[in-house]
Amino acid sequence: MPTFQQCLDANPAELMSLGVSIGSAAAQLTQLGASYGQTVTGLAASWQGEDYQALLKWAAQVAAFVGRSDAAMITCAGALEAVGASLTATCTAMKATKQAAEAVGYKVLPSPFVILGPSQWSQVSSAGPGAPAVFAAYQAGAIAFTTALISMYTAVIAQDTAGYAIIRTALALSPS
C-alpha cells in the first residue's frame, strides 16, 4: 500500500506505458506462436513418422503455452493501462487539492491531515471578538480539505489493490 507522500510523488502514467509495452510483447508472442505452428505444419509434406508425430505433440504443448502466456500478458497489459489511467487521474487530483490547501495557508501533514497554517493562526489571534468565528471557518476548510484528501487517498489504495488483484489473477493463468 502506498503512503500519501508516495501518491503525491508517483507518476502512474508509467503504468500505462508499461501496459502498452506488454501488449506489444503479447502481440509479438502471438505472431511467433503462429509462425512456429505454420512451420511445423509445413514440415508435414517432407517429414513423416514417429519423430514428426512427437513434434506435433510438442507443437500442441507450445501452442497451449503461448495461448496461456498471451492471455496473462493481455490481461496484465489491460490492467496496467486501466489502473494507470485511474491512478493518474486520482493522484493528479490529490496533488491539486494539496496545492490548493497550501495556497490558502493550510499546512498538509503526511497522514493526510490538514491543519491551520501560521498565517491563519495569526488571523485568528488578531480577530479579537470574532476569533471563534474565524477559527471555525478555517477549521471547516481544514476539515473539507482533509476529507477530500482522505477520500482520494482511499481511492488510490482501492485502485492499487484492484490492479494488483487483476495482475495476480492473470499471472496465475501463466504457465510456470
JSON list of N, CA and C in Angstrom, two decimals, residues 43-53:
[
{"chain": "A", "resi": 43, "resn": "LEU", "atom": "N", "xyz": [6.11, -28.76, -42.39]},
{"chain": "A", "resi": 43, "resn": "LEU", "atom": "CA", "xyz": [7.03, -29.90, -42.45]},
{"chain": "A", "resi": 43, "resn": "LEU", "atom": "C", "xyz": [6.32, -31.21, -42.78]},
{"chain": "A", "resi": 44, "resn": "ALA", "atom": "N", "xyz": [4.99, -31.22, -42.71]},
{"chain": "A", "resi": 44, "resn": "ALA", "atom": "CA", "xyz": [4.23, -32.46, -42.92]},
{"chain": "A", "resi": 44, "resn": "ALA", "atom": "C", "xyz": [4.49, -33.09, -44.27]},
{"chain": "A", "resi": 45, "resn": "ALA", "atom": "N", "xyz": [4.71, -32.29, -45.29]},
{"chain": "A", "resi": 45, "resn": "ALA", "atom": "CA", "xyz": [4.90, -32.82, -46.65]},
{"chain": "A", "resi": 45, "resn": "ALA", "atom": "C", "xyz": [6.21, -33.60, -46.76]},
{"chain": "A", "resi": 46, "resn": "SER", "atom": "N", "xyz": [7.23, -33.22, -45.99]},
{"chain": "A", "resi": 46, "resn": "SER", "atom": "CA", "xyz": [8.53, -33.87, -46.16]},
{"chain": "A", "resi": 46, "resn": "SER", "atom": "C", "xyz": [8.98, -34.68, -44.94]},
{"chain": "A", "resi": 47, "resn": "TRP", "atom": "N", "xyz": [8.18, -34.71, -43.90]},
{"chain": "A", "resi": 47, "resn": "TRP", "atom": "CA", "xyz": [8.60, -35.40, -42.69]},
{"chain": "A", "resi": 47, "resn": "TRP", "atom": "C", "xyz": [7.45, -36.25, -42.19]},
{"chain": "A", "resi": 48, "resn": "GLN", "atom": "N", "xyz": [7.66, -37.52, -42.03]},
{"chain": "A", "resi": 48, "resn": "GLN", "atom": "CA", "xyz": [6.63, -38.47, -41.59]},
{"chain": "A", "resi": 48, "resn": "GLN", "atom": "C", "xyz": [7.18, -39.29, -40.43]},
{"chain": "A", "resi": 49, "resn": "GLY", "atom": "N", "xyz": [6.33, -40.03, -39.81]},
{"chain": "A", "resi": 49, "resn": "GLY", "atom": "CA", "xyz": [6.79, -40.99, -38.80]},
{"chain": "A", "resi": 49, "resn": "GLY", "atom": "C", "xyz": [6.65, -40.51, -37.38]},
{"chain": "A", "resi": 50, "resn": "GLU", "atom": "N", "xyz": [7.28, -41.29, -36.48]},
{"chain": "A", "resi": 50, "resn": "GLU", "atom": "CA", "xyz": [7.16, -41.05, -35.05]},
{"chain": "A", "resi": 50, "resn": "GLU", "atom": "C", "xyz": [7.77, -39.71, -34.65]},
{"chain": "A", "resi": 51, "resn": "ASP", "atom": "N", "xyz": [8.90, -39.36, -35.25]},
{"chain": "A", "resi": 51, "resn": "ASP", "atom": "CA", "xyz": [9.53, -38.09, -34.90]},
{"chain": "A", "resi": 51, "resn": "ASP", "atom": "C", "xyz": [8.61, -36.92, -35.21]},
{"chain": "A", "resi": 52, "resn": "TYR", "atom": "N", "xyz": [7.96, -36.96, -36.37]},
{"chain": "A", "resi": 52, "resn": "TYR", "atom": "CA", "xyz": [7.06, -35.87, -36.74]},
{"chain": "A", "resi": 52, "resn": "TYR", "atom": "C", "xyz": [5.84, -35.86, -35.82]},
{"chain": "A", "resi": 53, "resn": "GLN", "atom": "N", "xyz": [5.34, -37.03, -35.46]},
{"chain": "A", "resi": 53, "resn": "GLN", "atom": "CA", "xyz": [4.19, -37.11, -34.55]},
{"chain": "A", "resi": 53, "resn": "GLN", "atom": "C", "xyz": [4.57, -36.52, -33.18]}
]
